[in-house]
Amino acid sequence: MRGQTISALELAAAVALFLGAALYAFHIQTMVDGGISAVGRMTQEQHAGVITVEMTNENRKLIYKGSEVLFTLREVQAGGFNMYVDGVLFQSGSNPEELDLSIIDLEAHYDAEYVRRIDGEVESIQFVKVR
């Protein structure tokens, strides 16, 4: 009788551990699903015409179209970082509607150089027109 009681307690403990692990996995999946939904909502308003040019194998630099450079101004407006386009500074937190955007050629391609702080956060992005 004592052996059966111990077996029943071990089975109950195993079932409790299994249910706890399943509940934890469900909780993690819910958090991941929420994150994916949030990213979907954030990128919903992006223009479908904004496509990053594929990286080339020669120099491994990111190349952006002029329209993508303009789109990056939204992050500058949010105060994320400073942006330079051919040496012209777009200050963090500035309103793109008040800036002279004629410096950005929509048909051109731009090399992007990311300047990071010690903690890895982007301090500024420098776009230089590819000639």
Coordinates of C-alpha atoms in Angstrom, one line a residue:
M1 CA 0.0 0.0 0.0
R2 CA 2.8 2.4 0.8
G3 CA 4.5 1.8 -2.6
Q4 CA 1.3 2.7 -4.4
T5 CA 1.0 5.9 -2.4
I6 CA 4.5 6.9 -3.3
S7 CA 3.9 6.0 -7.0
A8 CA 0.7 8.1 -6.9
L9 CA 2.6 11.1 -5.4
E10 CA 5.4 10.8 -7.9
L11 CA 2.8 10.7 -10.7
A12 CA 1.0 13.7 -9.3
A13 CA 4.3 15.6 -9.1
A14 CA 5.2 14.7 -12.7
V15 CA 1.8 15.8 -13.9
A16 CA 2.1 19.1 -12.0
L17 CA 5.5 19.7 -13.5
F18 CA 4.3 18.9 -17.0
L19 CA 1.3 21.2 -16.6
G20 CA 3.5 24.0 -15.2
A21 CA 5.9 23.7 -18.1
A22 CA 3.0 23.7 -20.6
L23 CA 1.5 26.8 -18.9
Y24 CA 4.9 28.5 -19.0
A25 CA 5.3 27.7 -22.7
F26 CA 1.8 29.0 -23.4
H27 CA 2.7 32.3 -21.6
I28 CA 6.0 32.7 -23.6
Q29 CA 4.1 32.0 -26.8
T30 CA 1.5 34.6 -25.9
M31 CA 4.3 37.2 -25.3
V32 CA 6.0 36.3 -28.6
D33 CA 2.7 36.6 -30.4
G34 CA 2.0 40.0 -28.8
G35 CA 5.5 41.2 -29.9
I36 CA 4.9 40.0 -33.5
S37 CA 1.5 41.8 -33.5
A38 CA 3.1 45.0 -32.2
V39 CA 5.7 44.9 -34.9
G40 CA 3.0 44.3 -37.5
R41 CA 1.1 47.4 -36.3
M42 CA 4.3 49.5 -36.3
T43 CA 5.2 48.6 -39.9
Q44 CA 1.7 48.7 -41.2
E45 CA 1.9 52.4 -42.0
Q46 CA 5.2 52.1 -43.9
H47 CA 5.0 52.7 -47.6
A48 CA 5.2 49.5 -49.6
G49 CA 7.6 51.2 -52.1
V50 CA 10.4 51.4 -49.5
I51 CA 12.7 48.4 -50.3
T52 CA 16.2 48.1 -49.0
V53 CA 18.7 47.4 -51.8
E54 CA 20.4 44.1 -51.3
M55 CA 23.9 44.2 -49.8
T56 CA 26.7 43.6 -52.2
N57 CA 29.5 41.1 -51.5
E58 CA 32.3 43.5 -52.4
N59 CA 32.2 46.0 -49.5
R60 CA 29.4 44.7 -47.3
K61 CA 27.9 48.2 -46.9
L62 CA 24.2 48.9 -46.7
I63 CA 22.9 50.9 -49.7
Y64 CA 19.6 52.8 -49.4
K65 CA 17.5 54.6 -52.0
G66 CA 16.7 58.2 -51.5
S67 CA 13.1 57.4 -50.5
E68 CA 14.4 55.2 -47.7
V69 CA 16.6 58.0 -46.5
L70 CA 13.5 60.2 -46.4
F71 CA 11.7 57.5 -44.5
T72 CA 14.5 57.4 -41.9
L73 CA 13.7 61.0 -41.0
R74 CA 10.7 59.6 -39.0
E75 CA 13.2 58.1 -36.6
V76 CA 15.1 61.3 -36.4
Q77 CA 11.8 63.1 -35.6
A78 CA 11.2 60.6 -32.8
G79 CA 14.5 61.6 -31.3
G80 CA 16.3 58.4 -31.9
F81 CA 19.5 59.7 -33.4
N82 CA 21.1 62.4 -35.6
M83 CA 21.3 61.9 -39.3
Y84 CA 23.7 63.3 -41.9
V85 CA 23.0 63.4 -45.6
D86 CA 26.0 64.4 -47.7
G87 CA 27.4 66.3 -44.7
V88 CA 24.1 68.1 -43.9
L89 CA 22.9 67.5 -40.3
F90 CA 19.3 66.6 -39.5
Q91 CA 19.1 67.1 -35.7
S92 CA 17.5 64.5 -33.5
G93 CA 13.9 65.5 -32.6
S94 CA 13.6 67.9 -35.6
N95 CA 10.4 68.2 -37.5
P96 CA 10.9 67.0 -41.2
E97 CA 8.2 69.4 -42.4
E98 CA 10.4 72.3 -41.3
L99 CA 13.6 71.0 -42.9
D100 CA 15.0 71.6 -46.4
L101 CA 14.8 68.1 -47.9
S102 CA 16.0 69.2 -51.3
I103 CA 19.4 67.8 -50.5
I104 CA 18.0 64.2 -50.7
D105 CA 17.8 62.9 -54.2
L106 CA 15.0 60.3 -54.4
E107 CA 16.5 58.5 -57.4
A108 CA 20.0 58.2 -56.0
H109 CA 21.6 55.5 -53.9
Y110 CA 23.3 56.2 -50.5
D111 CA 25.9 54.4 -48.5
A112 CA 24.9 54.2 -44.9
E113 CA 27.4 54.4 -42.1
Y114 CA 26.1 53.8 -38.5
V115 CA 28.0 55.5 -35.7
R116 CA 27.3 53.8 -32.4
R117 CA 27.9 54.6 -28.8
I118 CA 29.8 52.3 -26.4
D119 CA 26.5 50.7 -25.3
G120 CA 25.7 49.8 -28.9
E121 CA 22.9 52.3 -29.4
V122 CA 22.9 54.2 -32.7
E123 CA 24.2 57.7 -32.2
S124 CA 24.0 58.9 -35.8
I125 CA 23.6 57.6 -39.4
Q126 CA 25.6 59.1 -42.2
F127 CA 24.3 58.8 -45.7
V128 CA 26.7 59.5 -48.6
K129 CA 25.4 59.5 -52.1
V130 CA 27.0 56.8 -54.3
R131 CA 28.3 58.5 -57.4

